[in-house]
Amino acid sequence: MGPTATQLGLVALAAAGAAVTATGNHGETRSFIIGPMYMPSVEVDATSCPTKPKGALAVFRDSLPPDQQAQLGASKDPRAAVALMIKQFGFKRGPDDDTLTRANFAERALAAGLPPGKGAISSYPRRHVAYDLCTNPADFPALAAGHQEYLGKIGYGMNLDGKVGRHDLIGVDGEKGVDNAWYQAVGCANIARSTGDPKVGDNVIVSRQAPTLLEVTGIDDPVNDDSVEVNVYAAARPLDLDATGKTLAWASYRPVPDRAFFGHAKGRIEGGVLITEPFDVTLRMHESIIDSNRELKAARINATLRPDGTLDGGFYGYQTLASLEDAYAQTSTIGIEMLSCPAEVLALRKHADGYPDPRTHRNTAISVALRFKAVPAFVVHDGAPGGKVASK
Amino acid sequence: MKFPRLVMLASVLGIAWATIGAASPEGEATTPSAEAPVATAQLRRLTEAQYRNSIADIFGGDIKVAGRFEPDLRVDGLLAAGASTVSVTPGGLEQYEALARMVAEQVVDAGHRQKLVGCGPDPADPDGRQCARAFFERVGLRLYRRPLGPSELALAMANSARAQKLLGGDYYAGLGAGLSGLLSGIEFIFQIDNDVADPSRPGHRTLDGWSRASRLSYLLWNTAPDEELLAAARSGALMTDAGLAAQADRLIASPRFLVGARALFDDYLRFDDLATVSKDASIYPGFRADAIVAAREQALRGLVDLLIVGRGDFRDMLTSRRMPMNGMLSPLYRTPVAEQGWSVVEYPAGDPRGGILTQIAFLAGHSHPGRSSPTLRGKAVLEILMCEEVPAPPANVNFTVVQDVSNPKYQTTRQRLEAHLSDEECASCHKRMDPIGLALENFDGAGQYRRTENGVVIDARGQVDKVKFNGAIELGQVLHDNPKVPACFAATTLRYSLGRRLVPADGPLLEAMKSRFTAANYRVPDLIRAIVTSPAYYSADLARPTGQRLVRARRAGGQL
């Protein structure tokens, strides 16, 4: 048999109730793994979303001469329209290539005949180089037609800049000055309105291949504590699901060693609500069809520690446009019936409200709200000082 | 060679059970003598694991054995004891024949024949008869755990020749058909005891060397005898105390003894029942599909590590804080693990986990799909650990009050059971079982720790044999100190080793083994060694109905 848990340097990280390992004056530690994480949507109406944004394919169809529309209209199969769109706009796609990386992208893109300096890595259904409306949305402004921004006043989020601006939202809890320009840019889109509904989104697991770990240390009082520390990691292995398909509680995860995916913040607990100071963190977003990141600047966590040991709340901060656009690029043409990459990306650029580029003065990040639900977990650190295994 | 052709041929020739009508190896009839003491043989059907292990050892691990086996029967708490009472149904016979054909076809196919047959027709042996003889002599010895008798060998060769002719001259297909017949033979599927006059005790019978080799190997390694053990049988060494002890020590010192010990522990704790355990996912979402498989593995790894590798005190299995752990189980234990594969955790003093009764295999295995069961857990402790018999409940019991977990009047399992005990007919048995099981109520039906049930703090006080205690850890210690537990294990191990119920005549051997176990500080390898080196273990003086069955079977051409 192998060494004991103590010899392995395991740290029993506690979560709810009795499942706590006391660490003297340093308080207890509670750890969590995030399952669902998404942009939450409020219920929209004719005032907040007067029209329904069209997917790129519908925009393209509408742009065609009547005879071509009639020709395509007879068929419900979108493939003919997609083929025509690809031909007309000159989209390019390289062969499936599992060895494709950012390092060899330029070479592979050249070989695949992509326009110089254009294109991106796309992941669906296999990795390949691509040049299309999602990799380079600005090249296809015609497909951005008919976009509908969110005109409502209510939205999820936090007041990130401490100001109450004319365009700011009112939080669902009544907070004024809520900054969530991302929602204002694309909140009427089909995907935002469907999977953004908390009744749906709270049950949709994201980034299963590389879920996010939260570790709250130094908890002296889980209800009111004026000083705790919060660590954020990307897990080194996929998320475990329980027998009902939801996030499995109390599983053990190692963080990835890459410090790029580590975030640390000071925080406090007020009335059972964990609130951190702003900190920068990059969250992994890795699914079977997407391998991207969420780069958050000045992010805060505001989340409730539940009696059942779970944690739910959100990350609120500024996500870089670069990381957002990378995610769009990877979707390639998957969702062209549901969304228009040019419309959404151009809207995001328009609404970007943080971190201006010193040279261009254009904002490089946009305020966001990312709702999450987390369950208790163990974070296993290499070489951490050994603690006792607790099973309670 | 085409598989369907071989199937058809075997059916046409009736090869499968043809060998059963053959004489016993040395021509000695296995007929009960009219003189007392009666010397008889015992039959024990190979378990699925023993069958698979035997094929892998004789022909190699790459020979596939895909198919269903006859269900085993638990007798007196053990499948091993049931192995001497089971027969083969017509459906089971077809399964064994299908398995035999499958194995035989692989052994003689182009990819294996060079290694496993090693010869064929050549100028010096144009019809391949010498090759066939050598092949069947070599393979027959391993399969039947004794040399083939002359008629058995002749039959195998004749069957091969006929099959070759019918299959268009395909020599290896013929060999395969002959091998299929051996594999379908009762002498392979069953361990058969053959006895001889006991040279050291005139007037008594004892098992012959070949039967001793089979007993040793299937008990200690859970597989067929190896070449060295068969050589010891051939030389007569196994008929001497020194030779027997030397082979027992060799087999126990081998890493393969861990396999044999696992099989013993698996049967002792009735873990085959775990295969049917399932939990209500809505109540126990952390109990994933493979959790019970992992729980069984956890318990067996822990026992082998503690009792065999570490030569620990058997009783410590009830108190040991060390547990194998993997990522499938750790969430149920709410325990961190460094790796998703197996590692070992050690719970500190004061933790509610300690001993096998706090492991999920026991806790979840003796619970209902959606709730714990102090009654089932208590029954398991009484029957498995203490060898006490618990009668089945009356047919007309009203379980309503126990099963209704939503009744606000009874919020804990203890309260529901106490209400159930108002039925006097039930009370007599529940008074023995429930006080044991209630001590484990801090673990729910999936084996997860809980401090409360429906908001009420759990009362885990209990009692065994008038000794009172509180909680699972104290229960483990009480059982650790109860002499019934190791005595029960010694008796169970003896039954397992003999493969049958104990009879009054086994009394002296049983008492001797209990004493040896105690004297050996409850070391399991020492108990097993004491059994297999005891002359009484090989006695063939007992009259057993299985002997009559064998004779009838042989006379009837193999039908059991």
CSV table of C-alpha atoms in Angstrom, one decimal, chain A:
chain,number,residue,atom,x,y,z
A,1,MET,CA,0.0,0.0,0.0
A,2,GLY,CA,1.1,3.5,-0.5
A,3,PRO,CA,1.9,6.3,1.9
A,4,THR,CA,-0.7,7.8,4.2
A,5,ALA,CA,-2.6,10.8,3.4
A,6,THR,CA,-0.4,12.8,5.8
A,7,GLN,CA,2.7,11.6,4.1
A,8,LEU,CA,1.3,12.7,0.8
A,9,GLY,CA,0.9,16.2,2.1
A,10,LEU,CA,-2.8,16.3,1.7
A,11,VAL,CA,-4.5,19.2,3.3
A,12,ALA,CA,-8.0,18.4,4.4
A,13,LEU,CA,-9.9,21.4,3.2
A,14,ALA,CA,-13.1,21.9,4.9
A,15,ALA,CA,-16.4,23.2,3.7
A,16,ALA,CA,-19.7,23.3,5.4
A,17,GLY,CA,-20.8,22.4,8.9
A,18,ALA,CA,-18.7,19.8,10.6
A,19,ALA,CA,-16.6,19.2,7.6
A,20,VAL,CA,-13.9,21.6,8.7
A,21,THR,CA,-10.3,21.2,9.6
A,22,ALA,CA,-9.4,23.8,12.2
A,23,THR,CA,-6.0,25.3,11.6
A,24,GLY,CA,-5.4,27.2,14.8
A,25,ASN,CA,-5.4,31.0,14.6
A,26,HIS,CA,-5.6,30.9,10.8
A,27,GLY,CA,-9.2,29.9,10.8
A,28,GLU,CA,-10.8,27.3,8.7
A,29,THR,CA,-10.8,26.7,5.0
A,30,ARG,CA,-13.7,26.1,2.7
A,31,SER,CA,-13.2,25.0,-0.9
A,32,PHE,CA,-15.5,24.8,-3.8
A,33,ILE,CA,-15.8,23.7,-7.4
A,34,ILE,CA,-17.9,25.6,-9.9
A,35,GLY,CA,-20.3,23.9,-12.2
A,36,PRO,CA,-22.6,26.4,-13.9
A,37,MET,CA,-21.1,29.8,-14.7
A,38,TYR,CA,-22.9,32.1,-17.2
A,39,MET,CA,-24.2,35.6,-18.0
A,40,PRO,CA,-27.5,35.8,-16.2
A,41,SER,CA,-30.4,37.3,-17.9
A,42,VAL,CA,-33.5,39.1,-16.5
A,43,GLU,CA,-36.9,38.6,-18.0
A,44,VAL,CA,-37.1,40.8,-21.1
A,45,ASP,CA,-40.1,42.4,-22.7
A,46,ALA,CA,-41.0,44.6,-25.7
A,47,THR,CA,-39.5,47.6,-24.0
A,48,SER,CA,-36.1,46.1,-23.2
A,49,CYS,CA,-35.8,44.0,-26.4
A,50,PRO,CA,-38.1,45.6,-29.0
A,51,THR,CA,-36.9,43.2,-31.7
A,52,LYS,CA,-35.3,39.8,-31.7
A,53,PRO,CA,-31.8,39.7,-33.1
A,54,LYS,CA,-31.3,37.5,-36.1
A,55,GLY,CA,-28.7,34.8,-36.6
A,56,ALA,CA,-26.1,35.5,-39.3
A,57,LEU,CA,-27.7,33.0,-41.7
A,58,ALA,CA,-31.0,34.9,-41.6
A,59,VAL,CA,-29.2,38.2,-42.1
A,60,PHE,CA,-27.5,36.7,-45.1
A,61,ARG,CA,-30.7,35.3,-46.5
A,62,ASP,CA,-32.4,38.7,-46.2
A,63,SER,CA,-29.5,40.3,-48.0
A,64,LEU,CA,-30.0,38.1,-51.1
A,65,PRO,CA,-31.9,39.1,-54.2
A,66,PRO,CA,-35.5,37.9,-54.1
A,67,ASP,CA,-34.9,35.1,-56.7
A,68,GLN,CA,-32.1,33.6,-54.7
A,69,GLN,CA,-34.1,33.9,-51.5
A,70,ALA,CA,-37.0,32.1,-53.2
A,71,GLN,CA,-34.6,29.4,-54.4
A,72,LEU,CA,-33.2,28.9,-50.9
A,73,GLY,CA,-36.5,29.4,-49.1
A,74,ALA,CA,-38.0,26.2,-50.4
A,75,SER,CA,-35.6,24.2,-48.4
A,76,LYS,CA,-35.4,24.1,-44.7
A,77,ASP,CA,-32.0,22.5,-44.9
A,78,PRO,CA,-29.6,25.4,-44.1
A,79,ARG,CA,-26.6,23.7,-45.8
A,80,ALA,CA,-27.3,25.3,-49.2
A,81,ALA,CA,-27.5,28.8,-47.7
A,82,VAL,CA,-24.4,28.2,-45.6
A,83,ALA,CA,-22.5,27.0,-48.7
A,84,LEU,CA,-23.6,30.0,-50.6
A,85,MET,CA,-22.5,32.3,-47.7
A,86,ILE,CA,-19.1,30.6,-47.5
A,87,LYS,CA,-18.6,31.1,-51.2
A,88,GLN,CA,-19.8,34.7,-51.3
A,89,PHE,CA,-17.8,35.8,-48.3
A,90,GLY,CA,-14.7,33.8,-49.0
A,91,PHE,CA,-14.6,31.8,-45.7
A,92,LYS,CA,-11.7,29.5,-45.4
A,93,ARG,CA,-11.2,26.3,-43.4
A,94,GLY,CA,-8.1,24.2,-42.9
A,95,PRO,CA,-8.1,20.5,-42.3
A,96,ASP,CA,-8.8,19.0,-38.9
A,97,ASP,CA,-5.5,19.2,-37.0
A,98,ASP,CA,-5.2,18.0,-33.4
A,99,THR,CA,-1.6,19.3,-33.3
A,100,LEU,CA,-2.7,22.8,-34.0
A,101,THR,CA,-1.4,25.3,-31.5
A,102,ARG,CA,-1.1,29.1,-31.2
A,103,ALA,CA,2.6,28.7,-31.9
A,104,ASN,CA,2.2,26.9,-35.2
A,105,PHE,CA,-1.0,28.7,-36.2
A,106,ALA,CA,0.6,31.1,-38.7
A,107,GLU,CA,2.3,28.3,-40.6
A,108,ARG,CA,-0.9,26.2,-40.7
A,109,ALA,CA,-3.0,29.2,-41.7
A,110,LEU,CA,-0.7,30.0,-44.5
A,111,ALA,CA,-0.8,26.4,-45.7
A,112,ALA,CA,-4.7,26.5,-45.6
A,113,GLY,CA,-4.8,29.6,-47.7
A,114,LEU,CA,-6.2,31.9,-45.1
A,115,PRO,CA,-5.8,35.6,-45.8
A,116,PRO,CA,-2.5,36.9,-44.3
A,117,GLY,CA,-2.8,37.9,-40.7
A,118,LYS,CA,-6.4,36.7,-40.5
A,119,GLY,CA,-8.2,33.7,-39.0
A,120,ALA,CA,-8.1,31.9,-35.8
A,121,ILE,CA,-8.1,28.4,-34.2
A,122,SER,CA,-11.5,26.9,-34.2
A,123,SER,CA,-12.4,23.8,-32.2
A,124,TYR,CA,-15.6,22.4,-33.7
A,125,PRO,CA,-15.9,19.6,-34.4
A,126,ARG,CA,-12.1,19.2,-34.3
A,127,ARG,CA,-9.3,21.8,-34.2
A,128,HIS,CA,-8.6,23.5,-37.4
A,129,VAL,CA,-7.6,26.9,-38.8
A,130,ALA,CA,-10.5,29.1,-40.0
A,131,TYR,CA,-11.3,32.4,-41.5
A,132,ASP,CA,-15.0,33.3,-41.2
A,133,LEU,CA,-17.5,35.7,-39.7
A,134,CYS,CA,-16.6,34.6,-36.2
A,135,THR,CA,-12.8,34.6,-36.5
A,136,ASN,CA,-12.8,38.1,-38.1
A,137,PRO,CA,-16.2,39.6,-37.5
A,138,ALA,CA,-15.1,43.1,-38.4
A,139,ASP,CA,-14.5,41.9,-41.9
A,140,PHE,CA,-18.2,41.2,-42.4
A,141,PRO,CA,-20.2,44.2,-41.2
A,142,ALA,CA,-23.0,43.3,-43.5
A,143,LEU,CA,-23.8,40.3,-41.3
A,144,ALA,CA,-24.2,42.5,-38.3
A,145,ALA,CA,-27.4,44.0,-39.5
A,146,GLY,CA,-30.5,43.9,-37.3
A,147,HIS,CA,-28.7,43.6,-34.0
A,148,GLN,CA,-30.8,44.5,-30.9
A,149,GLU,CA,-29.1,45.9,-27.8
A,150,TYR,CA,-30.7,45.5,-24.4
A,151,LEU,CA,-32.6,48.6,-23.6
A,152,GLY,CA,-34.0,47.6,-20.2
A,153,LYS,CA,-32.9,49.2,-16.9
A,154,ILE,CA,-32.7,46.1,-14.7
A,155,GLY,CA,-29.8,43.7,-14.8
A,156,TYR,CA,-27.5,41.5,-12.8
A,157,GLY,CA,-24.2,42.9,-11.8
A,158,MET,CA,-22.4,45.2,-9.4
A,159,ASN,CA,-21.4,48.9,-9.4
A,160,LEU,CA,-17.8,48.4,-10.3
A,161,ASP,CA,-16.7,52.0,-10.7
A,162,GLY,CA,-18.5,53.4,-7.7
A,163,LYS,CA,-20.4,55.8,-10.0
A,164,VAL,CA,-24.1,55.9,-10.9
A,165,GLY,CA,-24.0,56.8,-14.6
A,166,ARG,CA,-26.8,57.6,-16.9
A,167,HIS,CA,-26.5,54.3,-18.8
A,168,ASP,CA,-25.9,52.1,-15.8
A,169,LEU,CA,-28.3,49.4,-14.8
A,170,ILE,CA,-30.2,48.9,-11.7
A,171,GLY,CA,-29.4,45.6,-10.0
A,172,VAL,CA,-32.0,42.9,-9.5
A,173,ASP,CA,-31.5,43.7,-5.8
A,174,GLY,CA,-32.1,47.4,-6.4
A,175,GLU,CA,-28.5,48.5,-6.4
A,176,LYS,CA,-27.9,51.6,-8.5
A,177,GLY,CA,-25.0,52.2,-10.9
A,178,VAL,CA,-24.7,48.5,-11.8
A,179,ASP,CA,-22.0,48.0,-14.5
A,180,ASN,CA,-22.8,45.2,-16.9
A,181,ALA,CA,-22.2,46.6,-20.4
A,182,TRP,CA,-21.8,43.1,-21.7
A,183,TYR,CA,-25.5,42.4,-21.0
A,184,GLN,CA,-26.5,45.7,-22.5
A,185,ALA,CA,-24.6,44.8,-25.7
A,186,VAL,CA,-25.9,41.3,-26.3
A,187,GLY,CA,-28.6,40.7,-23.6
A,188,CYS,CA,-31.4,40.4,-26.2
A,189,ALA,CA,-29.6,37.6,-28.2
A,190,ASN,CA,-31.3,34.2,-28.3
A,191,ILE,CA,-28.5,32.5,-26.4
A,192,ALA,CA,-28.4,35.1,-23.6
A,193,ARG,CA,-32.2,34.9,-23.2
A,194,SER,CA,-32.4,31.1,-23.1
A,195,THR,CA,-29.4,29.8,-21.3
A,196,GLY,CA,-29.1,33.1,-19.4
A,197,ASP,CA,-32.4,32.4,-17.5
A,198,PRO,CA,-31.2,31.3,-14.1
A,199,LYS,CA,-33.8,28.5,-14.1
A,200,VAL,CA,-31.8,27.1,-17.0
A,201,GLY,CA,-28.3,28.4,-16.5
A,202,ASP,CA,-28.1,27.3,-12.9
A,203,ASN,CA,-28.3,23.7,-14.2
A,204,VAL,CA,-25.9,24.0,-17.2
A,205,ILE,CA,-22.3,23.0,-16.4
A,206,VAL,CA,-19.7,25.0,-18.3
A,207,SER,CA,-16.0,24.4,-18.7
A,208,ARG,CA,-16.3,20.8,-17.6
A,209,GLN,CA,-12.9,20.0,-19.0
A,210,ALA,CA,-11.2,22.6,-16.8
A,211,PRO,CA,-13.5,23.8,-14.0
A,212,THR,CA,-12.7,26.6,-11.6
A,213,LEU,CA,-11.8,26.1,-8.0
A,214,LEU,CA,-12.4,28.6,-5.2
A,215,GLU,CA,-10.6,28.4,-1.9
A,216,VAL,CA,-11.6,30.6,1.0
A,217,THR,CA,-9.1,30.5,3.9
A,218,GLY,CA,-8.9,32.1,7.3
A,219,ILE,CA,-12.6,31.8,8.1
A,220,ASP,CA,-13.1,32.4,11.8
A,221,ASP,CA,-16.8,33.0,11.5
A,222,PRO,CA,-18.7,31.8,8.4
A,223,VAL,CA,-21.4,34.4,8.9
A,224,ASN,CA,-19.4,37.6,9.7
A,225,ASP,CA,-15.7,37.7,9.3
A,226,ASP,CA,-13.9,40.9,8.4
A,227,SER,CA,-10.8,39.2,6.9
A,228,VAL,CA,-10.6,36.1,4.8
A,229,GLU,CA,-8.4,35.2,1.8
A,230,VAL,CA,-9.7,33.9,-1.5
A,231,ASN,CA,-7.8,31.8,-4.0
A,232,VAL,CA,-9.0,31.0,-7.5
A,233,TYR,CA,-7.5,28.1,-9.5
A,234,ALA,CA,-8.2,26.2,-12.6
A,235,ALA,CA,-8.6,22.5,-11.8
A,236,ALA,CA,-6.2,20.1,-13.5
A,237,ARG,CA,-8.8,17.6,-14.4
A,238,PRO,CA,-12.4,17.5,-15.7
A,239,LEU,CA,-15.3,18.1,-13.4
A,240,ASP,CA,-16.9,15.1,-11.7
A,241,LEU,CA,-20.7,14.7,-12.1
A,242,ASP,CA,-22.9,13.0,-9.5
A,243,ALA,CA,-25.5,10.3,-10.2
A,244,THR,CA,-28.0,13.0,-11.3
A,245,GLY,CA,-25.7,14.7,-13.7
A,246,LYS,CA,-25.0,17.7,-11.5
A,247,THR,CA,-21.7,18.8,-10.0
A,248,LEU,CA,-20.4,16.2,-7.6
A,249,ALA,CA,-19.7,17.5,-4.1
A,250,TRP,CA,-16.6,16.7,-2.1
A,251,ALA,CA,-14.5,15.6,-5.0
A,252,SER,CA,-10.7,16.3,-4.9
A,253,TYR,CA,-8.9,18.4,-7.4
A,254,ARG,CA,-5.4,19.6,-8.0
A,255,PRO,CA,-5.0,23.1,-9.4
A,256,VAL,CA,-3.1,23.4,-12.7
A,257,PRO,CA,0.5,24.6,-11.9
A,258,ASP,CA,0.3,27.4,-14.4
A,259,ARG,CA,0.2,30.6,-12.4
A,260,ALA,CA,-1.7,32.4,-15.2
A,261,PHE,CA,-4.8,30.7,-13.9
A,262,PHE,CA,-4.3,31.6,-10.2
A,263,GLY,CA,-6.0,34.6,-8.6
A,264,HIS,CA,-5.8,35.8,-5.1
A,265,ALA,CA,-7.9,38.4,-3.2
A,266,LYS,CA,-8.6,39.6,0.2
A,267,GLY,CA,-12.2,39.5,1.3
A,268,ARG,CA,-14.7,39.5,4.0
A,269,ILE,CA,-17.9,37.8,5.0
A,270,GLU,CA,-21.0,39.9,5.8
A,271,GLY,CA,-24.1,38.1,6.8
A,272,GLY,CA,-23.0,34.9,5.2
A,273,VAL,CA,-22.1,36.7,1.9
A,274,LEU,CA,-18.5,36.5,0.7
A,275,ILE,CA,-17.2,39.7,-0.8
A,276,THR,CA,-13.7,40.2,-2.2
A,277,GLU,CA,-11.7,43.2,-3.1
A,278,PRO,CA,-11.0,43.6,-6.8
A,279,PHE,CA,-8.4,41.3,-8.3
A,280,ASP,CA,-7.3,40.1,-11.7
A,281,VAL,CA,-7.9,36.5,-12.6
A,282,THR,CA,-8.1,34.4,-15.7
A,283,LEU,CA,-10.8,31.7,-15.6
A,284,ARG,CA,-10.5,28.7,-17.9
A,285,MET,CA,-13.3,27.9,-20.2
A,286,HIS,CA,-12.7,24.5,-21.8
A,287,GLU,CA,-15.5,22.4,-23.3
A,288,SER,CA,-15.4,19.8,-26.0
A,289,ILE,CA,-16.0,22.5,-28.6
A,290,ILE,CA,-14.2,25.5,-27.1
A,291,ASP,CA,-10.9,26.0,-25.3
A,292,SER,CA,-10.7,29.6,-24.3
A,293,ASN,CA,-10.3,31.8,-21.2
A,294,ARG,CA,-12.1,34.5,-19.4
A,295,GLU,CA,-9.6,37.3,-18.6
A,296,LEU,CA,-11.2,39.3,-15.8
A,297,LYS,CA,-9.8,42.6,-14.5
A,298,ALA,CA,-10.7,44.2,-11.2
A,299,ALA,CA,-13.0,41.2,-10.6
A,300,ARG,CA,-14.9,40.8,-7.3
A,301,ILE,CA,-16.6,37.8,-6.0
A,302,ASN,CA,-20.0,38.3,-4.3
A,303,ALA,CA,-21.4,35.0,-3.3
A,304,THR,CA,-23.5,33.5,-0.5
A,305,LEU,CA,-22.3,30.7,1.7
A,306,ARG,CA,-25.3,28.4,2.1
A,307,PRO,CA,-26.0,26.2,5.1
A,308,ASP,CA,-25.8,23.1,2.9
A,309,GLY,CA,-22.2,23.9,2.1
A,310,THR,CA,-22.7,25.3,-1.4
A,311,LEU,CA,-21.7,28.7,-2.6
A,312,ASP,CA,-23.6,30.7,-5.2
A,313,GLY,CA,-23.1,34.2,-6.5
A,314,GLY,CA,-21.0,35.8,-9.2
A,315,PHE,CA,-17.8,37.2,-10.5
A,316,TYR,CA,-18.2,40.8,-11.3
A,317,GLY,CA,-15.5,42.7,-13.2
A,318,TYR,CA,-14.2,43.7,-16.6
A,319,GLN,CA,-13.6,41.0,-19.1
A,320,THR,CA,-11.0,41.7,-21.8
A,321,LEU,CA,-12.4,42.0,-25.3
A,322,ALA,CA,-9.5,39.9,-26.5
A,323,SER,CA,-10.7,36.9,-24.4
A,324,LEU,CA,-14.3,37.4,-25.3
A,325,GLU,CA,-13.5,37.6,-29.0
A,326,ASP,CA,-11.3,34.5,-28.8
A,327,ALA,CA,-14.4,32.6,-27.6
A,328,TYR,CA,-16.5,33.9,-30.4
A,329,ALA,CA,-13.7,33.0,-32.9
A,330,GLN,CA,-13.7,29.4,-31.6
A,331,THR,CA,-17.4,29.0,-32.2
A,332,SER,CA,-16.7,29.4,-35.9
A,333,THR,CA,-19.9,28.8,-37.8
A,334,ILE,CA,-21.6,26.6,-35.2
A,335,GLY,CA,-24.3,29.0,-34.2
A,336,ILE,CA,-25.0,31.0,-37.2
A,337,GLU,CA,-28.6,30.3,-37.0
A,338,MET,CA,-28.7,31.4,-33.4
A,339,LEU,CA,-26.4,34.4,-33.4
A,340,SER,CA,-24.4,36.7,-35.5
A,341,CYS,CA,-20.7,36.9,-34.5
A,342,PRO,CA,-20.2,40.2,-36.3
A,343,ALA,CA,-23.3,41.8,-34.6
A,344,GLU,CA,-22.3,40.6,-31.1
A,345,VAL,CA,-18.6,41.3,-31.4
A,346,LEU,CA,-19.1,44.8,-32.8
A,347,ALA,CA,-21.7,45.5,-30.1
A,348,LEU,CA,-19.3,44.4,-27.4
A,349,ARG,CA,-16.6,46.7,-28.8
A,350,LYS,CA,-19.0,49.5,-28.9
A,351,HIS,CA,-20.1,49.0,-25.3
A,352,ALA,CA,-16.6,48.3,-23.9
A,353,ASP,CA,-16.3,50.5,-20.8
A,354,GLY,CA,-13.0,49.7,-19.1
A,355,TYR,CA,-9.2,49.6,-19.5
A,356,PRO,CA,-8.7,52.0,-22.4
A,357,ASP,CA,-5.7,51.4,-24.6
A,358,PRO,CA,-3.2,54.2,-23.9
A,359,ARG,CA,-2.4,54.5,-27.5
A,360,THR,CA,-5.8,54.2,-29.2
A,361,HIS,CA,-7.9,55.2,-26.2
A,362,ARG,CA,-10.3,52.5,-27.1
A,363,ASN,CA,-11.6,50.5,-24.2
A,364,THR,CA,-10.2,47.0,-24.1
A,365,ALA,CA,-12.5,45.4,-21.6
A,366,ILE,CA,-16.2,45.4,-20.8
A,367,SER,CA,-18.0,45.1,-17.5
A,368,VAL,CA,-19.6,41.7,-17.0
A,369,ALA,CA,-21.5,39.6,-14.5
A,370,LEU,CA,-20.8,35.9,-14.3
A,371,ARG,CA,-23.2,34.0,-12.1
A,372,PHE,CA,-22.0,30.7,-10.7
A,373,LYS,CA,-23.0,27.9,-8.5
A,374,ALA,CA,-20.4,25.9,-6.6
A,375,VAL,CA,-20.4,22.9,-4.4
A,376,PRO,CA,-17.9,21.8,-1.7
A,377,ALA,CA,-14.7,20.3,-2.9
A,378,PHE,CA,-11.2,19.6,-1.8
A,379,VAL,CA,-8.2,21.4,-3.3
A,380,VAL,CA,-5.1,19.2,-3.1
A,381,HIS,CA,-1.9,21.1,-3.2
A,382,ASP,CA,1.5,19.5,-4.0
A,383,GLY,CA,3.9,19.9,-1.2
A,384,ALA,CA,1.5,21.6,1.1
A,385,PRO,CA,2.0,21.1,4.8
A,386,GLY,CA,0.3,18.0,5.9
A,387,GLY,CA,-2.9,18.1,7.7
A,388,LYS,CA,-5.2,15.5,9.2
A,389,VAL,CA,-7.7,13.8,7.0
A,390,ALA,CA,-11.2,14.6,8.1
A,391,SER,CA,-14.1,12.6,7.0
A,392,LYS,CA,-17.0,14.2,8.7
